[in-house]
Amino acid sequence: MTQSTPDTRDITAQQHRVEEDLVKRVVESFDNCEDPRLKQIMQSLVVHLHDFIRDVRLTEEEWGSAIEFLTRVGHITDDKRQEFVLLSDTLGASMQTIAVNNEAYKDATEATVFGPFFLDDAPEVPLGGDITFGAVGEPAWVEGTVTDTDGVPVPNARIEVWECDEDGLYDVQYDDGRMAGRAHLYSDAEGRYRFWGVTPVPYPIPYDGPVGEMLRAVGRSPMRVAHLHFMVTAASYRALVTHIFVEGDPQLEIGDTVFGVKDSLIKSFEQQPAGSPTPDGRDIGDRTWTKAHFDIVLAPDTV
Ligand SMILES: [Fe+2]
């Protein structure tokens, strides 16, 4: 097992031995674990955790603060508010896990963070349907195809989409129980899909909890680049969890607080003049709307 070297320059040889001996004994306490993967994970976790404590020479007060912080992360978490996901996201742990598990494969669409706002019981809409269910915002027509890396259409792919409204809030952030700005649909025989949503806007992750306190304490912005979430699944293909980001969003320059942006996922939401004809002839009144195109390329589930 690779072990980094903690910063123990100012400690005596005896102290160094005491600390090393403790790491060794804790690692060995997992030696009889019958699950080799669990054993590997726990022993590595112990090594890195002890390295961290020793590297920063963590004080007992700081350790207590960390325990208290994690306790509050747990207490604020419920079925609508997932503070642990926010913590993982803002520490880049979510994106690192995605990087480790979604190695680039040919020109397959890149993955990005799942985020804390997915619900697995969003309604189904037909092709060309409206996922807003009352979520307010500038209408956006989103279309594209789902194919494999050879360009062969993937029919009947399940496409989950979810997004915030123009006020930067997801349905679950309202306390009236609404379900809006989310749905699923299926690609047709040629792999095509299309739906109406709203033009994404930048929004802050919920920052009224411990993760927000952490961001304020270190001078970081809670803002995310405007995006629309996708999760695409189809038999024999690697599940894809991703977003498309809005080209031209000023937040792209400032940065995304969960490190989710990839250049290949930045798409144009081209604004159309007020009152101009819509792709499906839908009457949206005398207002502007946007049009985005996102072709989804799935990797096989064997890679
Ligand atoms: Fe989001």
PDB file of N, CA and C in Angstrom, residues 73-149:
ATOM      1  N   VAL A  73     -24.040  18.149   9.796  1.00  0.00           N
ATOM      2  CA  VAL A  73     -24.322  17.715   8.415  1.00  0.00           C
ATOM      3  C   VAL A  73     -25.373  16.602   8.441  1.00  0.00           C
ATOM      4  N   GLY A  74     -25.241  15.701   9.401  1.00  0.00           N
ATOM      5  CA  GLY A  74     -26.224  14.619   9.521  1.00  0.00           C
ATOM      6  C   GLY A  74     -27.585  15.125   9.959  1.00  0.00           C
ATOM      7  N   HIS A  75     -27.594  16.018  10.928  1.00  0.00           N
ATOM      8  CA  HIS A  75     -28.878  16.472  11.470  1.00  0.00           C
ATOM      9  C   HIS A  75     -29.713  17.250  10.454  1.00  0.00           C
ATOM     10  N   ILE A  76     -29.065  17.972   9.557  1.00  0.00           N
ATOM     11  CA  ILE A  76     -29.833  18.778   8.593  1.00  0.00           C
ATOM     12  C   ILE A  76     -30.277  17.931   7.392  1.00  0.00           C
ATOM     13  N   THR A  77     -29.730  16.736   7.293  1.00  0.00           N
ATOM     14  CA  THR A  77     -30.046  15.863   6.158  1.00  0.00           C
ATOM     15  C   THR A  77     -31.363  15.127   6.396  1.00  0.00           C
ATOM     16  N   ASP A  78     -32.237  15.180   5.378  1.00  0.00           N
ATOM     17  CA  ASP A  78     -33.465  14.379   5.422  1.00  0.00           C
ATOM     18  C   ASP A  78     -33.756  13.912   4.004  1.00  0.00           C
ATOM     19  N   ASP A  79     -34.982  13.483   3.731  1.00  0.00           N
ATOM     20  CA  ASP A  79     -35.250  12.937   2.398  1.00  0.00           C
ATOM     21  C   ASP A  79     -35.296  14.012   1.320  1.00  0.00           C
ATOM     22  N   LYS A  80     -35.282  15.290   1.702  1.00  0.00           N
ATOM     23  CA  LYS A  80     -35.287  16.373   0.712  1.00  0.00           C
ATOM     24  C   LYS A  80     -33.960  17.160   0.713  1.00  0.00           C
ATOM     25  N   ARG A  81     -33.229  17.097   1.805  1.00  0.00           N
ATOM     26  CA  ARG A  81     -32.000  17.887   1.927  1.00  0.00           C
ATOM     27  C   ARG A  81     -30.844  16.933   2.197  1.00  0.00           C
ATOM     28  N   GLN A  82     -29.894  16.860   1.233  1.00  0.00           N
ATOM     29  CA  GLN A  82     -28.804  15.904   1.386  1.00  0.00           C
ATOM     30  C   GLN A  82     -27.494  16.664   1.556  1.00  0.00           C
ATOM     31  N   GLU A  83     -27.196  17.020   2.799  1.00  0.00           N
ATOM     32  CA  GLU A  83     -26.002  17.823   3.070  1.00  0.00           C
ATOM     33  C   GLU A  83     -24.711  17.032   2.829  1.00  0.00           C
ATOM     34  N   PHE A  84     -24.739  15.724   3.007  1.00  0.00           N
ATOM     35  CA  PHE A  84     -23.527  14.937   2.751  1.00  0.00           C
ATOM     36  C   PHE A  84     -23.155  14.977   1.271  1.00  0.00           C
ATOM     37  N   VAL A  85     -24.174  14.977   0.392  1.00  0.00           N
ATOM     38  CA  VAL A  85     -23.871  15.099  -1.036  1.00  0.00           C
ATOM     39  C   VAL A  85     -23.246  16.467  -1.315  1.00  0.00           C
ATOM     40  N   LEU A  86     -23.792  17.507  -0.696  1.00  0.00           N
ATOM     41  CA  LEU A  86     -23.216  18.848  -0.888  1.00  0.00           C
ATOM     42  C   LEU A  86     -21.767  18.880  -0.406  1.00  0.00           C
ATOM     43  N   LEU A  87     -21.517  18.234   0.717  1.00  0.00           N
ATOM     44  CA  LEU A  87     -20.153  18.218   1.258  1.00  0.00           C
ATOM     45  C   LEU A  87     -19.216  17.476   0.299  1.00  0.00           C
ATOM     46  N   SER A  88     -19.660  16.325  -0.152  1.00  0.00           N
ATOM     47  CA  SER A  88     -18.861  15.554  -1.107  1.00  0.00           C
ATOM     48  C   SER A  88     -18.618  16.354  -2.387  1.00  0.00           C
ATOM     49  N   ASP A  89     -19.673  17.020  -2.864  1.00  0.00           N
ATOM     50  CA  ASP A  89     -19.566  17.804  -4.098  1.00  0.00           C
ATOM     51  C   ASP A  89     -18.592  18.968  -3.937  1.00  0.00           C
ATOM     52  N   THR A  90     -18.721  19.711  -2.833  1.00  0.00           N
ATOM     53  CA  THR A  90     -17.894  20.914  -2.664  1.00  0.00           C
ATOM     54  C   THR A  90     -16.445  20.585  -2.334  1.00  0.00           C
ATOM     55  N   LEU A  91     -16.193  19.370  -1.891  1.00  0.00           N
ATOM     56  CA  LEU A  91     -14.813  18.940  -1.661  1.00  0.00           C
ATOM     57  C   LEU A  91     -14.216  18.278  -2.908  1.00  0.00           C
ATOM     58  N   GLY A  92     -15.007  18.211  -3.968  1.00  0.00           N
ATOM     59  CA  GLY A  92     -14.512  17.599  -5.207  1.00  0.00           C
ATOM     60  C   GLY A  92     -14.494  16.079  -5.137  1.00  0.00           C
ATOM     61  N   ALA A  93     -14.973  15.508  -4.029  1.00  0.00           N
ATOM     62  CA  ALA A  93     -14.937  14.047  -3.884  1.00  0.00           C
ATOM     63  C   ALA A  93     -15.893  13.389  -4.876  1.00  0.00           C
ATOM     64  N   SER A  94     -17.027  14.041  -5.131  1.00  0.00           N
ATOM     65  CA  SER A  94     -17.980  13.473  -6.095  1.00  0.00           C
ATOM     66  C   SER A  94     -17.347  13.416  -7.484  1.00  0.00           C
ATOM     67  N   MET A  95     -16.732  14.520  -7.904  1.00  0.00           N
ATOM     68  CA  MET A  95     -16.137  14.543  -9.244  1.00  0.00           C
ATOM     69  C   MET A  95     -14.951  13.580  -9.346  1.00  0.00           C
ATOM     70  N   GLN A  96     -14.209  13.411  -8.251  1.00  0.00           N
ATOM     71  CA  GLN A  96     -13.080  12.467  -8.304  1.00  0.00           C
ATOM     72  C   GLN A  96     -13.585  11.034  -8.430  1.00  0.00           C
ATOM     73  N   THR A  97     -14.671  10.720  -7.723  1.00  0.00           N
ATOM     74  CA  THR A  97     -15.253   9.376  -7.815  1.00  0.00           C
ATOM     75  C   THR A  97     -15.771   9.131  -9.234  1.00  0.00           C
ATOM     76  N   ILE A  98     -16.366  10.170  -9.806  1.00  0.00           N
ATOM     77  CA  ILE A  98     -16.854  10.055 -11.186  1.00  0.00           C
ATOM     78  C   ILE A  98     -15.681   9.860 -12.148  1.00  0.00           C
ATOM     79  N   ALA A  99     -14.596  10.592 -11.920  1.00  0.00           N
ATOM     80  CA  ALA A  99     -13.420  10.458 -12.786  1.00  0.00           C
ATOM     81  C   ALA A  99     -12.861   9.040 -12.721  1.00  0.00           C
ATOM     82  N   VAL A 100     -12.788   8.494 -11.518  1.00  0.00           N
ATOM     83  CA  VAL A 100     -12.232   7.155 -11.325  1.00  0.00           C
ATOM     84  C   VAL A 100     -13.103   6.099 -12.017  1.00  0.00           C
ATOM     85  N   ASN A 101     -14.412   6.325 -12.022  1.00  0.00           N
ATOM     86  CA  ASN A 101     -15.338   5.302 -12.495  1.00  0.00           C
ATOM     87  C   ASN A 101     -15.844   5.494 -13.920  1.00  0.00           C
ATOM     88  N   ASN A 102     -15.467   6.594 -14.535  1.00  0.00           N
ATOM     89  CA  ASN A 102     -15.968   6.875 -15.887  1.00  0.00           C
ATOM     90  C   ASN A 102     -14.820   7.279 -16.791  1.00  0.00           C
ATOM     91  N   GLU A 103     -13.867   6.375 -16.902  1.00  0.00           N
ATOM     92  CA  GLU A 103     -12.736   6.674 -17.760  1.00  0.00           C
ATOM     93  C   GLU A 103     -13.234   6.983 -19.165  1.00  0.00           C
ATOM     94  N   ALA A 104     -12.574   7.935 -19.802  1.00  0.00           N
ATOM     95  CA  ALA A 104     -12.986   8.326 -21.147  1.00  0.00           C
ATOM     96  C   ALA A 104     -12.994   7.103 -22.057  1.00  0.00           C
ATOM     97  N   TYR A 105     -14.043   6.955 -22.828  1.00  0.00           N
ATOM     98  CA  TYR A 105     -14.133   5.847 -23.784  1.00  0.00           C
ATOM     99  C   TYR A 105     -14.556   6.438 -25.124  1.00  0.00           C
ATOM    100  N   LYS A 106     -13.643   6.376 -26.093  1.00  0.00           N
ATOM    101  CA  LYS A 106     -13.893   6.946 -27.424  1.00  0.00           C
ATOM    102  C   LYS A 106     -14.538   8.331 -27.263  1.00  0.00           C
ATOM    103  N   ASP A 107     -15.657   8.570 -27.965  1.00  0.00           N
ATOM    104  CA  ASP A 107     -16.269   9.898 -27.844  1.00  0.00           C
ATOM    105  C   ASP A 107     -17.546   9.851 -27.014  1.00  0.00           C
ATOM    106  N   ALA A 108     -17.616   8.891 -26.081  1.00  0.00           N
ATOM    107  CA  ALA A 108     -18.794   8.812 -25.200  1.00  0.00           C
ATOM    108  C   ALA A 108     -18.933  10.112 -24.413  1.00  0.00           C
ATOM    109  N   THR A 109     -20.178  10.514 -24.189  1.00  0.00           N
ATOM    110  CA  THR A 109     -20.457  11.746 -23.450  1.00  0.00           C
ATOM    111  C   THR A 109     -19.864  11.663 -22.052  1.00  0.00           C
ATOM    112  N   GLU A 110     -19.266  12.767 -21.626  1.00  0.00           N
ATOM    113  CA  GLU A 110     -18.618  12.779 -20.321  1.00  0.00           C
ATOM    114  C   GLU A 110     -19.656  12.876 -19.195  1.00  0.00           C
ATOM    115  N   ALA A 111     -19.296  12.312 -18.060  1.00  0.00           N
ATOM    116  CA  ALA A 111     -20.167  12.333 -16.880  1.00  0.00           C
ATOM    117  C   ALA A 111     -19.823  13.533 -16.007  1.00  0.00           C
ATOM    118  N   THR A 112     -20.781  13.920 -15.198  1.00  0.00           N
ATOM    119  CA  THR A 112     -20.490  14.910 -14.161  1.00  0.00           C
ATOM    120  C   THR A 112     -21.360  14.619 -12.940  1.00  0.00           C
ATOM    121  N   VAL A 113     -21.346  15.515 -11.976  1.00  0.00           N
ATOM    122  CA  VAL A 113     -21.946  15.211 -10.670  1.00  0.00           C
ATOM    123  C   VAL A 113     -23.445  14.909 -10.744  1.00  0.00           C
ATOM    124  N   PHE A 114     -23.880  14.054  -9.857  1.00  0.00           N
ATOM    125  CA  PHE A 114     -25.294  13.683  -9.751  1.00  0.00           C
ATOM    126  C   PHE A 114     -26.061  14.793  -9.032  1.00  0.00           C
ATOM    127  N   GLY A 115     -25.446  15.351  -7.994  1.00  0.00           N
ATOM    128  CA  GLY A 115     -26.101  16.415  -7.230  1.00  0.00           C
ATOM    129  C   GLY A 115     -27.125  15.860  -6.259  1.00  0.00           C
ATOM    130  N   PRO A 116     -27.683  16.735  -5.431  1.00  0.00           N
ATOM    131  CA  PRO A 116     -28.566  16.271  -4.349  1.00  0.00           C
ATOM    132  C   PRO A 116     -30.053  16.331  -4.679  1.00  0.00           C
ATOM    133  N   PHE A 117     -30.431  16.692  -5.923  1.00  0.00           N
ATOM    134  CA  PHE A 117     -31.841  17.018  -6.173  1.00  0.00           C
ATOM    135  C   PHE A 117     -32.589  16.017  -7.046  1.00  0.00           C
ATOM    136  N   PHE A 118     -32.001  14.857  -7.311  1.00  0.00           N
ATOM    137  CA  PHE A 118     -32.702  13.859  -8.135  1.00  0.00           C
ATOM    138  C   PHE A 118     -33.812  13.179  -7.321  1.00  0.00           C
ATOM    139  N   LEU A 119     -34.941  12.951  -7.968  1.00  0.00           N
ATOM    140  CA  LEU A 119     -35.997  12.135  -7.368  1.00  0.00           C
ATOM    141  C   LEU A 119     -36.281  10.981  -8.330  1.00  0.00           C
ATOM    142  N   ASP A 120     -36.485   9.787  -7.799  1.00  0.00           N
ATOM    143  CA  ASP A 120     -36.641   8.651  -8.714  1.00  0.00           C
ATOM    144  C   ASP A 120     -38.087   8.405  -9.139  1.00  0.00           C
ATOM    145  N   ASP A 121     -39.007   9.272  -8.721  1.00  0.00           N
ATOM    146  CA  ASP A 121     -40.397   9.051  -9.115  1.00  0.00           C
ATOM    147  C   ASP A 121     -40.949  10.206  -9.951  1.00  0.00           C
ATOM    148  N   ALA A 122     -40.064  10.823 -10.731  1.00  0.00           N
ATOM    149  CA  ALA A 122     -40.520  11.910 -11.609  1.00  0.00           C
ATOM    150  C   ALA A 122     -41.435  11.355 -12.696  1.00  0.00           C
ATOM    151  N   PRO A 123     -42.411  12.138 -13.150  1.00  0.00           N
ATOM    152  CA  PRO A 123     -43.380  11.622 -14.130  1.00  0.00           C
ATOM    153  C   PRO A 123     -42.747  11.369 -15.504  1.00  0.00           C
ATOM    154  N   GLU A 124     -43.438  10.524 -16.277  1.00  0.00           N
ATOM    155  CA  GLU A 124     -43.014  10.316 -17.666  1.00  0.00           C
ATOM    156  C   GLU A 124     -43.714  11.334 -18.558  1.00  0.00           C
ATOM    157  N   VAL A 125     -42.992  11.856 -19.528  1.00  0.00           N
ATOM    158  CA  VAL A 125     -43.626  12.714 -20.534  1.00  0.00           C
ATOM    159  C   VAL A 125     -43.361  12.095 -21.903  1.00  0.00           C
ATOM    160  N   PRO A 126     -44.252  12.338 -22.871  1.00  0.00           N
ATOM    161  CA  PRO A 126     -44.004  11.818 -24.219  1.00  0.00           C
ATOM    162  C   PRO A 126     -42.901  12.633 -24.897  1.00  0.00           C
ATOM    163  N   LEU A 127     -42.410  12.147 -26.008  1.00  0.00           N
ATOM    164  CA  LEU A 127     -41.435  12.921 -26.775  1.00  0.00           C
ATOM    165  C   LEU A 127     -42.047  14.273 -27.123  1.00  0.00           C
ATOM    166  N   GLY A 128     -41.272  15.323 -26.904  1.00  0.00           N
ATOM    167  CA  GLY A 128     -41.789  16.668 -27.151  1.00  0.00           C
ATOM    168  C   GLY A 128     -42.605  17.211 -25.999  1.00  0.00           C
ATOM    169  N   GLY A 129     -42.723  16.436 -24.916  1.00  0.00           N
ATOM    170  CA  GLY A 129     -43.523  16.856 -23.763  1.00  0.00           C
ATOM    171  C   GLY A 129     -42.845  17.938 -22.950  1.00  0.00           C
ATOM    172  N   ASP A 130     -43.576  18.405 -21.953  1.00  0.00           N
ATOM    173  CA  ASP A 130     -43.126  19.531 -21.132  1.00  0.00           C
ATOM    174  C   ASP A 130     -42.768  19.015 -19.745  1.00  0.00           C
ATOM    175  N   ILE A 131     -41.524  19.210 -19.350  1.00  0.00           N
ATOM    176  CA  ILE A 131     -41.082  18.695 -18.043  1.00  0.00           C
ATOM    177  C   ILE A 131     -41.260  19.725 -16.935  1.00  0.00           C
ATOM    178  N   THR A 132     -41.745  20.927 -17.287  1.00  0.00           N
ATOM    179  CA  THR A 132     -41.755  21.994 -16.278  1.00  0.00           C
ATOM    180  C   THR A 132     -42.828  21.779 -15.208  1.00  0.00           C
ATOM    181  N   PHE A 133     -43.988  21.292 -15.602  1.00  0.00           N
ATOM    182  CA  PHE A 133     -45.084  21.094 -14.638  1.00  0.00           C
ATOM    183  C   PHE A 133     -45.261  22.315 -13.743  1.00  0.00           C
ATOM    184  N   GLY A 134     -45.174  23.492 -14.365  1.00  0.00           N
ATOM    185  CA  GLY A 134     -45.406  24.723 -13.630  1.00  0.00           C
ATOM    186  C   GLY A 134     -44.140  25.434 -13.170  1.00  0.00           C
ATOM    187  N   ALA A 135     -42.974  24.810 -13.312  1.00  0.00           N
ATOM    188  CA  ALA A 135     -41.723  25.511 -12.964  1.00  0.00           C
ATOM    189  C   ALA A 135     -41.593  26.727 -13.885  1.00  0.00           C
ATOM    190  N   VAL A 136     -41.354  27.899 -13.313  1.00  0.00           N
ATOM    191  CA  VAL A 136     -41.334  29.115 -14.123  1.00  0.00           C
ATOM    192  C   VAL A 136     -39.963  29.339 -14.749  1.00  0.00           C
ATOM    193  N   GLY A 137     -39.987  29.984 -15.921  1.00  0.00           N
ATOM    194  CA  GLY A 137     -38.734  30.291 -16.596  1.00  0.00           C
ATOM    195  C   GLY A 137     -38.964  30.464 -18.075  1.00  0.00           C
ATOM    196  N   GLU A 138     -37.924  30.927 -18.748  1.00  0.00           N
ATOM    197  CA  GLU A 138     -37.993  31.082 -20.200  1.00  0.00           C
ATOM    198  C   GLU A 138     -38.051  29.689 -20.826  1.00  0.00           C
ATOM    199  N   PRO A 139     -39.042  29.426 -21.691  1.00  0.00           N
ATOM    200  CA  PRO A 139     -39.129  28.082 -22.277  1.00  0.00           C
ATOM    201  C   PRO A 139     -37.851  27.723 -23.045  1.00  0.00           C
ATOM    202  N   ALA A 140     -37.472  26.462 -22.932  1.00  0.00           N
ATOM    203  CA  ALA A 140     -36.301  25.960 -23.656  1.00  0.00           C
ATOM    204  C   ALA A 140     -36.676  24.651 -24.343  1.00  0.00           C
ATOM    205  N   TRP A 141     -36.388  24.583 -25.620  1.00  0.00           N
ATOM    206  CA  TRP A 141     -36.606  23.351 -26.394  1.00  0.00           C
ATOM    207  C   TRP A 141     -35.270  22.618 -26.450  1.00  0.00           C
ATOM    208  N   VAL A 142     -35.248  21.405 -25.967  1.00  0.00           N
ATOM    209  CA  VAL A 142     -34.004  20.624 -25.933  1.00  0.00           C
ATOM    210  C   VAL A 142     -34.213  19.370 -26.764  1.00  0.00           C
ATOM    211  N   GLU A 143     -33.278  19.106 -27.668  1.00  0.00           N
ATOM    212  CA  GLU A 143     -33.419  17.923 -28.523  1.00  0.00           C
ATOM    213  C   GLU A 143     -32.054  17.342 -28.836  1.00  0.00           C
ATOM    214  N   GLY A 144     -32.070  16.103 -29.284  1.00  0.00           N
ATOM    215  CA  GLY A 144     -30.819  15.455 -29.665  1.00  0.00           C
ATOM    216  C   GLY A 144     -31.072  13.991 -29.938  1.00  0.00           C
ATOM    217  N   THR A 145     -29.969  13.252 -30.030  1.00  0.00           N
ATOM    218  CA  THR A 145     -30.079  11.812 -30.265  1.00  0.00           C
ATOM    219  C   THR A 145     -29.252  11.076 -29.231  1.00  0.00           C
ATOM    220  N   VAL A 146     -29.631   9.837 -29.023  1.00  0.00           N
ATOM    221  CA  VAL A 146     -28.842   8.939 -28.185  1.00  0.00           C
ATOM    222  C   VAL A 146     -28.264   7.872 -29.107  1.00  0.00           C
ATOM    223  N   THR A 147     -26.943   7.764 -29.121  1.00  0.00           N
ATOM    224  CA  THR A 147     -26.284   6.761 -29.970  1.00  0.00           C
ATOM    225  C   THR A 147     -25.189   6.052 -29.175  1.00  0.00           C
ATOM    226  N   ASP A 148     -24.651   4.992 -29.792  1.00  0.00           N
ATOM    227  CA  ASP A 148     -23.451   4.394 -29.209  1.00  0.00           C
ATOM    228  C   ASP A 148     -22.237   5.090 -29.825  1.00  0.00           C
ATOM    229  N   THR A 149     -21.055   4.622 -29.465  1.00  0.00           N
ATOM    230  CA  THR A 149     -19.845   5.328 -29.924  1.00  0.00           C
ATOM    231  C   THR A 149     -19.560   5.086 -31.413  1.00  0.00           C
TER     232      THR A 149
END
